[in-house]
PDB file of C-alpha atoms in Angstrom:
ATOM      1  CA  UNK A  27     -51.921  -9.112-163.714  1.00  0.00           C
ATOM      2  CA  UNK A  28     -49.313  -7.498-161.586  1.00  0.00           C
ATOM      3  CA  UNK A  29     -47.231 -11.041-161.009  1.00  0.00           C
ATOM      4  CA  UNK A  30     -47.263 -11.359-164.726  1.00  0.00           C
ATOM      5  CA  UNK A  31     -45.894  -8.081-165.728  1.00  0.00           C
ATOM      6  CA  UNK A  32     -43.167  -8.212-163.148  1.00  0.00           C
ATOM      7  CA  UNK A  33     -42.052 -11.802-164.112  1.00  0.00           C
ATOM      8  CA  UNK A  34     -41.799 -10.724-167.479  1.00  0.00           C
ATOM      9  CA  UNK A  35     -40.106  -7.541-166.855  1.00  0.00           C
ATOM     10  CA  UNK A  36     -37.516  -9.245-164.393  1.00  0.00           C
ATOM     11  CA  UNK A  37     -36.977 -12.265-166.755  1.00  0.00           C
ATOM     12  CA  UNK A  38     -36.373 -10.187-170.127  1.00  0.00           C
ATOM     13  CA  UNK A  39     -33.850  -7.887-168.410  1.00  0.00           C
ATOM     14  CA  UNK A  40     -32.236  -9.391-165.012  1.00  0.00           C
ATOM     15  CA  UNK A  41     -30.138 -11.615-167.403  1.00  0.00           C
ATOM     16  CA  UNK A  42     -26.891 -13.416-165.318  1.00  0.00           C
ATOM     17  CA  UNK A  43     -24.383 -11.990-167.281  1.00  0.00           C
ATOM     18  CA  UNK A  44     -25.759  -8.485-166.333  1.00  0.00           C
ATOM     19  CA  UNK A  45     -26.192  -9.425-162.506  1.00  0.00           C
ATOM     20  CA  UNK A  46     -22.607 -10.744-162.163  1.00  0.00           C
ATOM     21  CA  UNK A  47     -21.416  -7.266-163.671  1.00  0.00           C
ATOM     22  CA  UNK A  48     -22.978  -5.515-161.087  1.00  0.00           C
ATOM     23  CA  UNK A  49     -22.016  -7.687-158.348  1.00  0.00           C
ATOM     24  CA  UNK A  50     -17.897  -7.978-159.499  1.00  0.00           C
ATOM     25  CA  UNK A  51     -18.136  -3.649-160.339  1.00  0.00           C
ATOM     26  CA  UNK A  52     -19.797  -3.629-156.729  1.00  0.00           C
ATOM     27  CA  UNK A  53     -22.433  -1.308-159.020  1.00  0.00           C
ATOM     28  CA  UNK A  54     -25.926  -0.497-157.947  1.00  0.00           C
ATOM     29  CA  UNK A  55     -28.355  -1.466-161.061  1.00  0.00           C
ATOM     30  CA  UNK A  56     -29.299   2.119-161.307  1.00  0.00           C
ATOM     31  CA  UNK A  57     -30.579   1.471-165.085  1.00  0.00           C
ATOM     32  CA  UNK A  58     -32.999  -1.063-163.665  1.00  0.00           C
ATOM     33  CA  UNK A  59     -33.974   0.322-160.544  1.00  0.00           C
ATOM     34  CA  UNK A  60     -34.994   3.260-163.079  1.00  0.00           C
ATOM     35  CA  UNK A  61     -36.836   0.698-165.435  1.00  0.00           C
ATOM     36  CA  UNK A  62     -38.733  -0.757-162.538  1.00  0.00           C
ATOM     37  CA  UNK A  63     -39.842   2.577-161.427  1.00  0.00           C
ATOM     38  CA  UNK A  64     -40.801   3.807-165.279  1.00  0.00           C
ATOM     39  CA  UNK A  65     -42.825   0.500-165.172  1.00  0.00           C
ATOM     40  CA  UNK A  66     -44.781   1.386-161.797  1.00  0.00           C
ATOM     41  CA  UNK A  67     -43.224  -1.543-159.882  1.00  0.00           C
ATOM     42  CA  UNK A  68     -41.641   0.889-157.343  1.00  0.00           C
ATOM     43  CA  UNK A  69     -44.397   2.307-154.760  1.00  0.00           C
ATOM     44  CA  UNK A  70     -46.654  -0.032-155.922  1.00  0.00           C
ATOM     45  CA  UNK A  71     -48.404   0.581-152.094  1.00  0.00           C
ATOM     46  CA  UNK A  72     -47.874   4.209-151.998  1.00  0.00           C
ATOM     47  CA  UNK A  73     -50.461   6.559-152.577  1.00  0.00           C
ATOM     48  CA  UNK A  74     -51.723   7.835-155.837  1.00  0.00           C
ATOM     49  CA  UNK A  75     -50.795  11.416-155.367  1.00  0.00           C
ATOM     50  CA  UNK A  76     -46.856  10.262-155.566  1.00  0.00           C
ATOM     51  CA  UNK A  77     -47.419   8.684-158.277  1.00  0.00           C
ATOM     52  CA  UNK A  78     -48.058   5.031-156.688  1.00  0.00           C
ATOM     53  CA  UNK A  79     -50.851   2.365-157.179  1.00  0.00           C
ATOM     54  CA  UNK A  80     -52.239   2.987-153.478  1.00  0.00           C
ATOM     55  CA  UNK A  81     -52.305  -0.735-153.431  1.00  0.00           C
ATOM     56  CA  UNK A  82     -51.054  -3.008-150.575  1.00  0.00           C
ATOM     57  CA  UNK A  83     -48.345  -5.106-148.785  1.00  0.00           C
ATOM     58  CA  UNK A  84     -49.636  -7.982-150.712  1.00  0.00           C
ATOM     59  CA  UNK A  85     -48.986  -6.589-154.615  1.00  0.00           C
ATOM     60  CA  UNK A  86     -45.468  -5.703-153.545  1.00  0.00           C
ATOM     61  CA  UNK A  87     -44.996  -8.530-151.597  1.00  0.00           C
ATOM     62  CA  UNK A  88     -45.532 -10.607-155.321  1.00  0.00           C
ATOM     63  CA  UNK A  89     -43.820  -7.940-157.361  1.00  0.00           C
ATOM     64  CA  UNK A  90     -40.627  -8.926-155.188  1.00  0.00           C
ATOM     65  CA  UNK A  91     -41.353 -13.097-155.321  1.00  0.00           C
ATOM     66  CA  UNK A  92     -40.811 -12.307-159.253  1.00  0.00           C
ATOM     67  CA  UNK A  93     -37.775  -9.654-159.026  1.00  0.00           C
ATOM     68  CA  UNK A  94     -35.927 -12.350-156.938  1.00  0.00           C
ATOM     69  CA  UNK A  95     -36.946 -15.121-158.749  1.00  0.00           C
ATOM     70  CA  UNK A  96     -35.384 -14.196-161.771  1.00  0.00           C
ATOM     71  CA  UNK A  97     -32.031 -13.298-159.831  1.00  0.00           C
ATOM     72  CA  UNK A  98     -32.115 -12.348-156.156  1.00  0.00           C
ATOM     73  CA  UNK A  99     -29.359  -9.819-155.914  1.00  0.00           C
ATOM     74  CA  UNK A 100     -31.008  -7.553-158.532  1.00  0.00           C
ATOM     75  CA  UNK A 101     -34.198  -8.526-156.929  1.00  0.00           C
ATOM     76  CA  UNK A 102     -32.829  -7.186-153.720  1.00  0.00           C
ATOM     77  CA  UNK A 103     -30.827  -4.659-154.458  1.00  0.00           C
ATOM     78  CA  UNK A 104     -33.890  -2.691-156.354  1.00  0.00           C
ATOM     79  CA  UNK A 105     -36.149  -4.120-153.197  1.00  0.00           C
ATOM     80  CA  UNK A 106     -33.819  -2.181-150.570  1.00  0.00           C
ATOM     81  CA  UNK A 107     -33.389   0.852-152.330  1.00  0.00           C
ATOM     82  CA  UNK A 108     -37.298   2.016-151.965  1.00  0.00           C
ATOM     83  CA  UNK A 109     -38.251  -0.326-149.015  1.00  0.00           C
ATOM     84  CA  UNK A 110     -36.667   2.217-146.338  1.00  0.00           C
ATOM     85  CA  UNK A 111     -39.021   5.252-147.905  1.00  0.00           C
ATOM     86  CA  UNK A 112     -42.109   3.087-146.279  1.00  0.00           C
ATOM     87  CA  UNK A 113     -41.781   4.911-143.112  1.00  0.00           C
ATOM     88  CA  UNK A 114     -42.252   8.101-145.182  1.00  0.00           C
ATOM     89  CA  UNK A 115     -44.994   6.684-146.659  1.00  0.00           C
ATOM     90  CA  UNK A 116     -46.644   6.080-143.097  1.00  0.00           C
ATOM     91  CA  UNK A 117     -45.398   8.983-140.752  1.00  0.00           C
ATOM     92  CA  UNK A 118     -44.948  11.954-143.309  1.00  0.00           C
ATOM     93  CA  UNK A 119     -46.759  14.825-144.396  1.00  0.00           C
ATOM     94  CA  UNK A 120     -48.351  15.805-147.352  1.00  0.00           C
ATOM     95  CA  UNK A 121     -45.282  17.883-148.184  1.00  0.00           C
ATOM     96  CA  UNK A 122     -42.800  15.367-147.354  1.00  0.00           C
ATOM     97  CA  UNK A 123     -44.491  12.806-149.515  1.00  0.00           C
ATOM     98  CA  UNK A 124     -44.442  14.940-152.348  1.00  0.00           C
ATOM     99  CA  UNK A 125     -40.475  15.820-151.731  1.00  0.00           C
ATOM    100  CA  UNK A 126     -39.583  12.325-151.098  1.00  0.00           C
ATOM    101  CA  UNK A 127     -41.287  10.287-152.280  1.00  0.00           C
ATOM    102  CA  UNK A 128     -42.454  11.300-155.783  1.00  0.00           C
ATOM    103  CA  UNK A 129     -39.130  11.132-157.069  1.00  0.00           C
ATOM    104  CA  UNK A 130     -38.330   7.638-155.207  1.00  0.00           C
ATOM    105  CA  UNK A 131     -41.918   6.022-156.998  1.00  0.00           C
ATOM    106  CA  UNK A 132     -40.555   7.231-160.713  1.00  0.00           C
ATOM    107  CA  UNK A 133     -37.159   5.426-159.891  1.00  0.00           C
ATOM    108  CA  UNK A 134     -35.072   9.076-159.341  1.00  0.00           C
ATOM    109  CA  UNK A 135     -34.166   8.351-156.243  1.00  0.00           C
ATOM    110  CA  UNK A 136     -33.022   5.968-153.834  1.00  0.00           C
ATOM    111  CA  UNK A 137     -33.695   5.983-150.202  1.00  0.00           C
ATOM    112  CA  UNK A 138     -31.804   4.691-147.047  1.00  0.00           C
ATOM    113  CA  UNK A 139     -32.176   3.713-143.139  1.00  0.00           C
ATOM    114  CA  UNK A 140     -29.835   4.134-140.406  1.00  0.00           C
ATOM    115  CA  UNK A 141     -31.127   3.434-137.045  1.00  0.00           C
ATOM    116  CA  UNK A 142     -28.119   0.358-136.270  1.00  0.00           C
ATOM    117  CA  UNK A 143     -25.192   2.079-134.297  1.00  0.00           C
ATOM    118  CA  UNK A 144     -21.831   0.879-133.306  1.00  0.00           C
ATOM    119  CA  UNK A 145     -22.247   0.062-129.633  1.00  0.00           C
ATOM    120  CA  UNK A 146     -25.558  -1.224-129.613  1.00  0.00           C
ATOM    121  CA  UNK A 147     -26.175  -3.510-132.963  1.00  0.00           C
ATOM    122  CA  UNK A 148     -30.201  -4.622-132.927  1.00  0.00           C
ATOM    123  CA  UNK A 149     -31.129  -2.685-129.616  1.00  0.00           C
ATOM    124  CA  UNK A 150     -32.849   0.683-130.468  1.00  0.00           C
ATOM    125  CA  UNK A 151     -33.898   0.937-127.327  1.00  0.00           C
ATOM    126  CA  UNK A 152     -30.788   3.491-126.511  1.00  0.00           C
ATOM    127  CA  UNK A 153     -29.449   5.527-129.204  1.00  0.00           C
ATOM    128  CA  UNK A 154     -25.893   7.390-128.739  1.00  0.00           C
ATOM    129  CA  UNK A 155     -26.965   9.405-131.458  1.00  0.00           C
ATOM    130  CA  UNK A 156     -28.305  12.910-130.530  1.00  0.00           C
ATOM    131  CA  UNK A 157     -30.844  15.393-131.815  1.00  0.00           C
ATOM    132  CA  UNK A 158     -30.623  18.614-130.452  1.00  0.00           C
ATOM    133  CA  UNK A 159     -33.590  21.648-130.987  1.00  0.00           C
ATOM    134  CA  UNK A 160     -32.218  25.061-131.479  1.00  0.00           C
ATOM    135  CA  UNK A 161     -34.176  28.118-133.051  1.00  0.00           C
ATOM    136  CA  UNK A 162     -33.735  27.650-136.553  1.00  0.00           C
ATOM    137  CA  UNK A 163     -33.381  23.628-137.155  1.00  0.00           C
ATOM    138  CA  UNK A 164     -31.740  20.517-135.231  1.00  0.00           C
ATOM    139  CA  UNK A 165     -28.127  19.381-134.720  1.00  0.00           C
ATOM    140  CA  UNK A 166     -27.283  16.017-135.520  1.00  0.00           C
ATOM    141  CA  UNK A 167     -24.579  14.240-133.700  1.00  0.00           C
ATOM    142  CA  UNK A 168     -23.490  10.628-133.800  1.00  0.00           C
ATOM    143  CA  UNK A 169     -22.465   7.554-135.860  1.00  0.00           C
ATOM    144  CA  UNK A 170     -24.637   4.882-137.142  1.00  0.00           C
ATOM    145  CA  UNK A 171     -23.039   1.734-138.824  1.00  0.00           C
ATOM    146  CA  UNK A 172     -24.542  -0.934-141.482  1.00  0.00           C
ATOM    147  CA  UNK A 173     -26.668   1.478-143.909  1.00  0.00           C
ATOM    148  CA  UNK A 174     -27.533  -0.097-146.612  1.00  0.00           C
ATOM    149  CA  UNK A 175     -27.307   1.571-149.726  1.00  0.00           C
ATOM    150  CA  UNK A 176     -25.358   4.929-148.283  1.00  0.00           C
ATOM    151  CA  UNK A 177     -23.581   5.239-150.988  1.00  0.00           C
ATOM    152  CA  UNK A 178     -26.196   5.532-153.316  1.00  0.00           C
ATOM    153  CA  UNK A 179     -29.215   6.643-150.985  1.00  0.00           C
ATOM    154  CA  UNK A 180     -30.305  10.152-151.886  1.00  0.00           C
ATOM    155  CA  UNK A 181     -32.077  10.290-148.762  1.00  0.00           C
ATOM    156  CA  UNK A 182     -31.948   9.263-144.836  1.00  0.00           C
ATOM    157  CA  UNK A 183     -33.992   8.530-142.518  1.00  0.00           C
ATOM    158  CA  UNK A 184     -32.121   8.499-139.476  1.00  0.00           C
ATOM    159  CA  UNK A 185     -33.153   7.345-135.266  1.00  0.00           C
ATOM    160  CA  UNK A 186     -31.464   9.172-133.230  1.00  0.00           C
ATOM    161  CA  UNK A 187     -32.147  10.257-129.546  1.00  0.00           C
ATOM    162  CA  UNK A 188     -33.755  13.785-128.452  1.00  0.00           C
ATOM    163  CA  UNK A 189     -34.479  13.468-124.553  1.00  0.00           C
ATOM    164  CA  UNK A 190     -31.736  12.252-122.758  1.00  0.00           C
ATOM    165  CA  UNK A 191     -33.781  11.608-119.620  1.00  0.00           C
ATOM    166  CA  UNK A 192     -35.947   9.444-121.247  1.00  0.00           C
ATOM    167  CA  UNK A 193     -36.013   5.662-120.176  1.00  0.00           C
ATOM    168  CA  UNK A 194     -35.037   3.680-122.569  1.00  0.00           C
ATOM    169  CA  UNK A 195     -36.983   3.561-125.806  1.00  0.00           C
ATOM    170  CA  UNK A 196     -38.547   6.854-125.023  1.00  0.00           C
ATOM    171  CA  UNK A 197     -37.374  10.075-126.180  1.00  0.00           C
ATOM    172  CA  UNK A 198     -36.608   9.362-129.837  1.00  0.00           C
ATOM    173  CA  UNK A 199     -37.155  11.427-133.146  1.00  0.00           C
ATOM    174  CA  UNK A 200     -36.859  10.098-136.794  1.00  0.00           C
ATOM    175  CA  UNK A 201     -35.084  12.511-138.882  1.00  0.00           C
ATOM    176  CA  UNK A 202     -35.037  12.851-142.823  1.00  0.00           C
ATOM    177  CA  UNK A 203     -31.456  14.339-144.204  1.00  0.00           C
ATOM    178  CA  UNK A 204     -31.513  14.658-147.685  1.00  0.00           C
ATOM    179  CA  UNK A 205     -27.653  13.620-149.468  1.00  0.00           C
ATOM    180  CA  UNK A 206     -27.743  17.043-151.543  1.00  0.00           C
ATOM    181  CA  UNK A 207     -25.172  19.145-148.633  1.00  0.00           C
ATOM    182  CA  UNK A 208     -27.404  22.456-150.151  1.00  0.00           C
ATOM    183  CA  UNK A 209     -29.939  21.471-147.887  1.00  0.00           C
ATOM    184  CA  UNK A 210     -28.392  21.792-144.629  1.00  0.00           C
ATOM    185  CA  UNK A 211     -27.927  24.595-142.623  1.00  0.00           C
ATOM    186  CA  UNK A 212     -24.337  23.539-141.176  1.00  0.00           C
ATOM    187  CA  UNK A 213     -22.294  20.845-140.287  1.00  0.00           C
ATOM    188  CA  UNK A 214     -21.444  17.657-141.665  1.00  0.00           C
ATOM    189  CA  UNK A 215     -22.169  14.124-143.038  1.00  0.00           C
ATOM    190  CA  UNK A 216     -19.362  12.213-144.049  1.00  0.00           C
ATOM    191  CA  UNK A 217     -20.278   8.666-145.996  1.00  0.00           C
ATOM    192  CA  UNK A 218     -17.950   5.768-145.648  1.00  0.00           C
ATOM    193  CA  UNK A 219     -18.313   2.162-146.996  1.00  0.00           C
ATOM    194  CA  UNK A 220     -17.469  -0.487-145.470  1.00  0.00           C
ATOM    195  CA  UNK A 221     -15.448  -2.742-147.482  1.00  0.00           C
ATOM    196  CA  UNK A 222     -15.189  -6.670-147.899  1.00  0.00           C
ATOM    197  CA  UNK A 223     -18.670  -7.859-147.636  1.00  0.00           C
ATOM    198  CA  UNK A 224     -18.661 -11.638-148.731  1.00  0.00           C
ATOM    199  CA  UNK A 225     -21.899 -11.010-150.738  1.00  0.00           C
ATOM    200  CA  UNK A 226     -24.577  -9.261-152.336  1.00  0.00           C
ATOM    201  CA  UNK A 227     -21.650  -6.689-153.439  1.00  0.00           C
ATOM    202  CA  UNK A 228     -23.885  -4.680-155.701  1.00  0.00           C
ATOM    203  CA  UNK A 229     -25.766  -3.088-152.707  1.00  0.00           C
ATOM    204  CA  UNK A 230     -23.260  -0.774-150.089  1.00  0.00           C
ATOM    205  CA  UNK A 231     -23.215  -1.271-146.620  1.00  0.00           C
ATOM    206  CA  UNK A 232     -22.182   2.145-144.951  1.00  0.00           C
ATOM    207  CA  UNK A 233     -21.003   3.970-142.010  1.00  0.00           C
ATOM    208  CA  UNK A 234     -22.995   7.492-141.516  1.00  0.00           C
ATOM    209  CA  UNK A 235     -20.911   9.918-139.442  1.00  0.00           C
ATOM    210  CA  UNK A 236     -23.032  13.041-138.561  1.00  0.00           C
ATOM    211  CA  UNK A 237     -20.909  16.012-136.672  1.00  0.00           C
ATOM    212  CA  UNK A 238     -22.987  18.975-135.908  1.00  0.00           C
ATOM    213  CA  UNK A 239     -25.007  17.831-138.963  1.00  0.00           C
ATOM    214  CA  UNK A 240     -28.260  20.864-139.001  1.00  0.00           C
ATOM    215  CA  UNK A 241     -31.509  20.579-140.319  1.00  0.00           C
ATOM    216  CA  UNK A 242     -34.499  22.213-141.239  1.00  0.00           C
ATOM    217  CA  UNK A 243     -37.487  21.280-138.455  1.00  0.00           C
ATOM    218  CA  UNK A 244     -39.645  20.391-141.605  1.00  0.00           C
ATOM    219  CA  UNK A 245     -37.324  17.281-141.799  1.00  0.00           C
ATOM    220  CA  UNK A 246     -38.499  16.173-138.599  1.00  0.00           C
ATOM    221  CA  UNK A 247     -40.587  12.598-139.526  1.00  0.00           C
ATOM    222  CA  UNK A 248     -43.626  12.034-137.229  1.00  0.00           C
ATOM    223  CA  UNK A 249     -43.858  12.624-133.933  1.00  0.00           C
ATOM    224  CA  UNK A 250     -41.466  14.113-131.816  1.00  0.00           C
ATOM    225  CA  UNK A 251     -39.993  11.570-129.056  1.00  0.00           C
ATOM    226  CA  UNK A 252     -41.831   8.492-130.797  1.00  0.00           C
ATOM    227  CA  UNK A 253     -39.425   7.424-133.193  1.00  0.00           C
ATOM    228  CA  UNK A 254     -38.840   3.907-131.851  1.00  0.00           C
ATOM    229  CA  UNK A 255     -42.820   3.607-132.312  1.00  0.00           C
ATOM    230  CA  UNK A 256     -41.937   4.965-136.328  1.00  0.00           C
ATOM    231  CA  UNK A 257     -39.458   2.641-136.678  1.00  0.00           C
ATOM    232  CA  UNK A 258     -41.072  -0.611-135.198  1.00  0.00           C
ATOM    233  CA  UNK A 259     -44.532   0.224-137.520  1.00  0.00           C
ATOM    234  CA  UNK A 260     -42.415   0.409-140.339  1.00  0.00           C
ATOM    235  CA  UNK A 261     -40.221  -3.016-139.258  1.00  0.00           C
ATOM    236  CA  UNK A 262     -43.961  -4.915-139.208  1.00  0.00           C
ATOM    237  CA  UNK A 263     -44.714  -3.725-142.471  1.00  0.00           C
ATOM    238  CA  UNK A 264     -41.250  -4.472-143.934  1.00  0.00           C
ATOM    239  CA  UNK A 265     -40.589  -7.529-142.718  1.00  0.00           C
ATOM    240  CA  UNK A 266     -43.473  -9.351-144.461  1.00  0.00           C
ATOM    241  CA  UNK A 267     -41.459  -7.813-147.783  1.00  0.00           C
ATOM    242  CA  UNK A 268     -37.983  -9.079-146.561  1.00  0.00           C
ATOM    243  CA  UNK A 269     -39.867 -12.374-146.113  1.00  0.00           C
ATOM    244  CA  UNK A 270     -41.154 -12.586-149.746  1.00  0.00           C
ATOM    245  CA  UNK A 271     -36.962 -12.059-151.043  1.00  0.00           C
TER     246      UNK A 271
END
């Protein structure tokens, strides 16, 4: 019984002593996160060939009732840090899946959204971001704001806008930039945190600043110049998890 298990996982080691570590060391629970995953409570919905139980919305939705029953900052901290991969999970290909999301499933890795930018807060309809095509890969340009987990994420996926004659919500690609600098072909990414948050301290809120950031074109997710279509799939998928936090 998958409630079962994950009450008794979350119960035996989310103890409060633990949690308020975490939250006054502003420290992602790495060790659990890594549990969880061992346990085969991370990708629960993703498919078998990642290593995931190719079950549905529904099984996660009750692994994370338990997680955050037991304490809800662990709950959510371990929630967020796989959550964003979902739009892998529906828009990738066979190769990406296997790159990203394998190691996210066993609890290796961590993975992060940025789509919120400073000028525009919940419209995505506009991005000042920009994604430019040249022979060998795309430039990145732009800053997005309120990332959660960018200081741990060890991988993005970022909304940022390709046409710039499209109307508004057209013209938009979803991006996947992996943390490891190695695997870009120039530029930069520069990480910041922002500070003082009044809660929920053990997950990072960040500031992504991309200058001339270049990447491969397998990192592009989906379709080209449907990203806002990605992203608002994976929002009605991912909101019915938020809900169950």
């Amino acid at each position: 019984d998958i409630k079962r298990a994950a009450a008794k996982f979350a119960r035996g080691e989310f103890q409060p002593e633990l949690a308020q570590e975490y939250e006054c060391n502003h420290q992602f629970p790495r060790e659990l996160y890594k549990k969880a995953g061992e346990l085969g409570f991370i990708g629960l919905d993703y498919p078998n060939e990642v290593g995931g139980g190719n079950m549905g919305v529904i099984e996660n939705a009750l692994i994370i009732e338990e997680f955050c029953k037991a304490d809800s900052g662990i709950g959510m901290a371990i929630h967020l840090a796989y959550l964003p991969a979902k739009i892998v999970k529906l828009f990738g290909t066979p190769q990406q899946h296997q790159k990203f999301l394998a190691p996210l499933v066993k609890g290796d890795w961590v993975s992060a959204v940025s789509f919120t930018e400073p000028d525009h807060g919940s419209d995505l309809t506009r991005m000042e971001s920009t994604l430019e095509e040249k022979t060998d890969g795309f430039v990145l340009n732009g800053t997005k704001v309120f990332t959660t987990n960018g200081t741990y994420a060890d991988f993005f996926i970022v909304l940022a806008q390709e046409d710039q004659e499209a109307p508004p919500g057209k013209g938009m690609t979803t991006i996947l930039i992996e943390r490891d600098s190695s695997t870009w072909l120039g530029g930069e990414m520069k990480i910041n945190e922002i500070p003082n948050k009044m809660g929920l301290k053990m997950v990072s809120s960040n500031e992504l600043v991309f200058q001339n950031l270049k990447i491969a074109k397998e990192n592009i997710l989906g379709e080209r110049g449907r990203g806002l279509l990605n992203v608002l799939d994976f929002l009605d998928e991912s909101r019915i998890e938020i809900g169950a936090q």
